[in-house]
Short mmCIF file of C-alpha atoms in Angstrom, two decimals:
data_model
loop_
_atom_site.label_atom_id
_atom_site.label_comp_id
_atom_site.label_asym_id
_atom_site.label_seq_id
_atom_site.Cartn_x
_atom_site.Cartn_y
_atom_site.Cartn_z
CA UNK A 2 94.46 116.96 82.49
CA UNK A 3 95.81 115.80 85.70
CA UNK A 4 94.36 116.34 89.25
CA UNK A 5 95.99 116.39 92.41
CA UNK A 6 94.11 116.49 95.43
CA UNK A 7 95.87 116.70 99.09
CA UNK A 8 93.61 115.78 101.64
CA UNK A 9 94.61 116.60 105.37
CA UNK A 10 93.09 116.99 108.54
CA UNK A 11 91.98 120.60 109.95
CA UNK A 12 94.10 122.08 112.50
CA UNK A 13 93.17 120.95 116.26
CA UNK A 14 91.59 118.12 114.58
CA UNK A 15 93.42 115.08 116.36
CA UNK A 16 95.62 112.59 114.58
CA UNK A 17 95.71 109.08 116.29
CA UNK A 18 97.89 107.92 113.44
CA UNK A 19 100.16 110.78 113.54
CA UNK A 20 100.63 110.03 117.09
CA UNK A 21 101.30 106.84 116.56
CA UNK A 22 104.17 106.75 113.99
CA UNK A 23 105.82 109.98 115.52
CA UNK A 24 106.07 107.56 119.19
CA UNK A 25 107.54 104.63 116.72
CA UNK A 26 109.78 106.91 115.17
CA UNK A 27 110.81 108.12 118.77
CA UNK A 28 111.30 104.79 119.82
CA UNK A 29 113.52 104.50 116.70
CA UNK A 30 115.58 107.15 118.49
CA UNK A 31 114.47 109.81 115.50
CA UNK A 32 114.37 111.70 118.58
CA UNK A 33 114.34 115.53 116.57
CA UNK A 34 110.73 114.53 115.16
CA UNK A 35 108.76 116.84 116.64
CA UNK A 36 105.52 116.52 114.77
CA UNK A 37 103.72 113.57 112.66
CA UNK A 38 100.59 114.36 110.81
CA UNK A 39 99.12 112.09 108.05
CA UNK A 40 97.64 113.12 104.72
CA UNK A 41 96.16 111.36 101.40
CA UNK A 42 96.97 112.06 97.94
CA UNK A 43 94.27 111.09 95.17
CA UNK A 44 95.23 111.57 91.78
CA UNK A 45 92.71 112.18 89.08
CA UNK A 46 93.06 112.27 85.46
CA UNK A 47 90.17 113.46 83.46
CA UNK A 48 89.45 113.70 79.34
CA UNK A 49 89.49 117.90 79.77
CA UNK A 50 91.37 120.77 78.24
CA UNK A 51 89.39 123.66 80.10
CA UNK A 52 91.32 124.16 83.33
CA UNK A 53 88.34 126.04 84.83
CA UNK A 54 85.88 122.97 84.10
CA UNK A 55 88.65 120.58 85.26
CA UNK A 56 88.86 122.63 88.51
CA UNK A 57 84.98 123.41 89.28
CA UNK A 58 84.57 119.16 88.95
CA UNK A 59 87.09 118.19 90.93
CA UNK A 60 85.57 120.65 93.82
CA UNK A 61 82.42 119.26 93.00
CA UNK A 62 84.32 115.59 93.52
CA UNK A 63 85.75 116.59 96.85
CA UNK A 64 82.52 117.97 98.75
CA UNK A 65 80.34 115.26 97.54
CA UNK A 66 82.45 111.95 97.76
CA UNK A 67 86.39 113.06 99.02
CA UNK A 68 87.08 114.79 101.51
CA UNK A 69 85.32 114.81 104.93
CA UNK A 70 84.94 118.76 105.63
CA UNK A 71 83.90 118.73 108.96
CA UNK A 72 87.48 117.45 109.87
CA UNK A 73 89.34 117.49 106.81
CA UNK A 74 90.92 120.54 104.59
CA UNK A 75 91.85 119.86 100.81
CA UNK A 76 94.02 121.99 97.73
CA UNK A 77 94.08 121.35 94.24
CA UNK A 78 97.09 121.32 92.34
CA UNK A 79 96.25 121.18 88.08
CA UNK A 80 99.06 119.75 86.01
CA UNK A 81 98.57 120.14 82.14
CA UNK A 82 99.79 116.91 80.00
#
């Protein structure tokens, strides 16, 4: 089974890096961006057929190791192979 974990930061959290490419993209004169925010992706495929296993690990993944959740927010999307 395949994991997908989206990782983003929680709102009024600030985003230096957002900032940053949404100026270079003005500067580009992509003038009608109004809002940059960037986000991770981690991928995880595990040896499990129980979707409720597969989803109670990956949680356990994401508030031990992952994702930062004082600052960051994260969803799980499940693909079956």
């Amino acid at each position: 089974m395949e994991v997908i974990v989206n990782i983003s930061l929680k709102n009024g959290v600030l985003d230096p890096q957002g900032k940053a490419v949404e100026k270079a993209l003005h500067s580009l004169n992509f003038n009608s961006v109004k809002e940059v925010k960037i986000a991770k992706q981690i991928k995880i495929s595990l040896d499990e057929k129980d979707e409720k296993l597969t989803k109670e690990q990956v949680k356990k993944m994401c508030e031990e190791l992952l994702v930062n959740s004082v600052i960051e927010d994260y969803e799980l999307i499940i693909e079956k192979e």
